[in-house]
């Protein structure tokens, strides 16, 4: 079993977009995937509610209930709310093997994420190498100067950027339809799927244990 926590206290940074698309990706590989939603807005579970039954199955878990993850899952993906901090954040970090942090490139987003990254650095599972932090640049073109600057800044801070996902209509469509981009035809999605490769390769040490 592996657990991914998607987190950034900054609202609208792209957490649910990453969590739902990762869920679709792993379900498509045949894993037993549980999508756990800690957010009271329940956006991830709404996405799941719209997901056509013919697509690879993803289980739902109310991450605000008694359990944050399912012990019978191959893959747990936790979508966390804006403003997550304190004990709830600590518990979620404790459960996670990977913490995936979406970040947009504006100075406001960077400033808001900075404090969170300091907080992560101080957490024991991360200090001890039991949980790993991976950054994903959101709504950003990898070839731009702002992508390069964001990457340099985060690399220097010790948080590698594993992917840049462009600002694209396909993510809006995904949000509305319950499809992940990995469920969509190559003609529409291949360019966008390719942008996930760096992140996915970082997760390759995954196994079914
Ligand atoms: N790469 C992208 N391209 C286009 N739209 C995007 C992209 N990433 C996210 N969005 C859109 O931006 C909005 C916010 O994204 P999302 O809901 O994933 O953020 P969030 O961090 O989960 O927000 P919250 O903090 O409110 O939970 C959504 O409408 C989503 O469809
Ligand atoms: Mg969300």
Tab-separated table of N, CA and C and ligand atoms in Angstrom, residues 10-17 39 41 82 138-139 165-168 171-172 175, ligand 1:
chain	number	residue	atom	x	y	z
A	10	UNK	N	-2.607	26.879	0.344
A	10	UNK	CA	-3.097	27.940	-0.549
A	10	UNK	C	-4.318	27.430	-1.313
A	11	UNK	N	-5.416	28.140	-1.191
A	11	UNK	CA	-6.642	27.765	-1.895
A	11	UNK	C	-6.460	27.852	-3.401
A	12	UNK	N	-7.055	26.926	-4.105
A	12	UNK	CA	-7.058	26.969	-5.567
A	12	UNK	C	-5.724	26.655	-6.210
A	13	UNK	N	-4.792	26.075	-5.460
A	13	UNK	CA	-3.457	25.829	-6.034
A	13	UNK	C	-3.450	24.645	-7.012
A	14	UNK	N	-4.465	23.780	-6.914
A	14	UNK	CA	-4.545	22.651	-7.860
A	14	UNK	C	-4.564	21.287	-7.187
A	15	UNK	N	-4.844	21.248	-5.897
A	15	UNK	CA	-4.817	19.979	-5.144
A	15	UNK	C	-5.803	18.950	-5.702
A	16	UNK	N	-7.066	19.382	-5.843
A	16	UNK	CA	-8.086	18.423	-6.286
A	16	UNK	C	-7.805	17.972	-7.722
A	17	UNK	N	-7.294	18.876	-8.531
A	17	UNK	CA	-6.944	18.517	-9.915
A	17	UNK	C	-5.873	17.428	-9.922
A	39	UNK	N	-11.616	17.479	2.522
A	39	UNK	CA	-12.172	18.832	2.367
A	39	UNK	C	-13.682	18.814	2.587
A	41	UNK	N	-15.712	20.767	1.396
A	41	UNK	CA	-16.384	21.097	0.125
A	41	UNK	C	-16.618	19.868	-0.755
A	82	UNK	N	-7.848	23.597	1.583
A	82	UNK	CA	-7.086	24.829	1.780
A	82	UNK	C	-7.005	25.072	3.282
A	138	UNK	N	1.917	24.297	-11.363
A	138	UNK	CA	0.559	24.231	-11.930
A	138	UNK	C	0.269	25.441	-12.796
A	139	UNK	N	-0.434	25.195	-13.873
A	139	UNK	CA	-0.875	26.240	-14.798
A	139	UNK	C	0.314	27.054	-15.293
A	165	UNK	N	2.496	21.431	-15.251
A	165	UNK	CA	1.262	21.181	-16.002
A	165	UNK	C	0.732	22.510	-16.522
A	166	UNK	N	0.447	22.551	-17.814
A	166	UNK	CA	0.044	23.833	-18.379
A	166	UNK	C	-1.393	24.184	-18.011
A	167	UNK	N	-1.702	25.448	-18.194
A	167	UNK	CA	-3.059	25.933	-17.946
A	167	UNK	C	-3.898	25.498	-19.147
A	168	UNK	N	-4.753	24.527	-18.959
A	168	UNK	CA	-5.419	23.938	-20.120
A	168	UNK	C	-6.863	23.567	-19.818
A	171	UNK	N	-8.221	20.217	-18.075
A	171	UNK	CA	-8.368	20.027	-16.623
A	171	UNK	C	-9.742	20.495	-16.147
A	172	UNK	N	-10.285	21.492	-16.824
A	172	UNK	CA	-11.652	21.934	-16.502
A	172	UNK	C	-12.632	20.835	-16.899
A	175	UNK	N	-12.494	18.056	-14.444
A	175	UNK	CA	-13.197	18.402	-13.199
A	175	UNK	C	-14.701	18.223	-13.351
B	1	LIG	N1	-3.566	23.066	-15.007
B	1	LIG	C1	-4.785	23.616	-14.990
B	1	LIG	N2	-5.331	24.150	-16.110
B	1	LIG	C2	-6.545	24.735	-16.080
B	1	LIG	N3	-7.312	24.814	-14.991
B	1	LIG	C3	-6.826	24.306	-13.842
B	1	LIG	C4	-5.554	23.674	-13.767
B	1	LIG	N4	-5.341	23.264	-12.508
B	1	LIG	C5	-6.442	23.607	-11.816
B	1	LIG	N5	-7.339	24.231	-12.613
B	1	LIG	C6	-8.646	24.774	-12.226
B	1	LIG	O1	-8.418	25.705	-11.172
B	1	LIG	C7	-9.426	25.602	-10.191
B	1	LIG	C8	-8.780	25.281	-8.847
B	1	LIG	O2	-8.153	24.019	-8.936
B	1	LIG	P1	-8.368	22.921	-7.802
B	1	LIG	O3	-9.805	22.828	-7.420
B	1	LIG	O4	-7.673	21.691	-8.250
B	1	LIG	O5	-7.551	23.604	-6.618
B	1	LIG	P2	-7.552	23.222	-5.067
B	1	LIG	O6	-6.186	23.470	-4.565
B	1	LIG	O7	-8.119	21.862	-4.889
B	1	LIG	O8	-8.582	24.285	-4.480
B	1	LIG	P3	-9.123	24.320	-2.958
B	1	LIG	O9	-7.996	24.890	-2.148
B	1	LIG	O10	-10.303	25.219	-3.042
B	1	LIG	O11	-9.464	22.904	-2.577
B	1	LIG	C9	-10.387	24.525	-10.678
B	1	LIG	O12	-11.444	25.162	-11.357
B	1	LIG	C10	-9.553	23.710	-11.650
B	1	LIG	O13	-10.336	23.096	-12.664
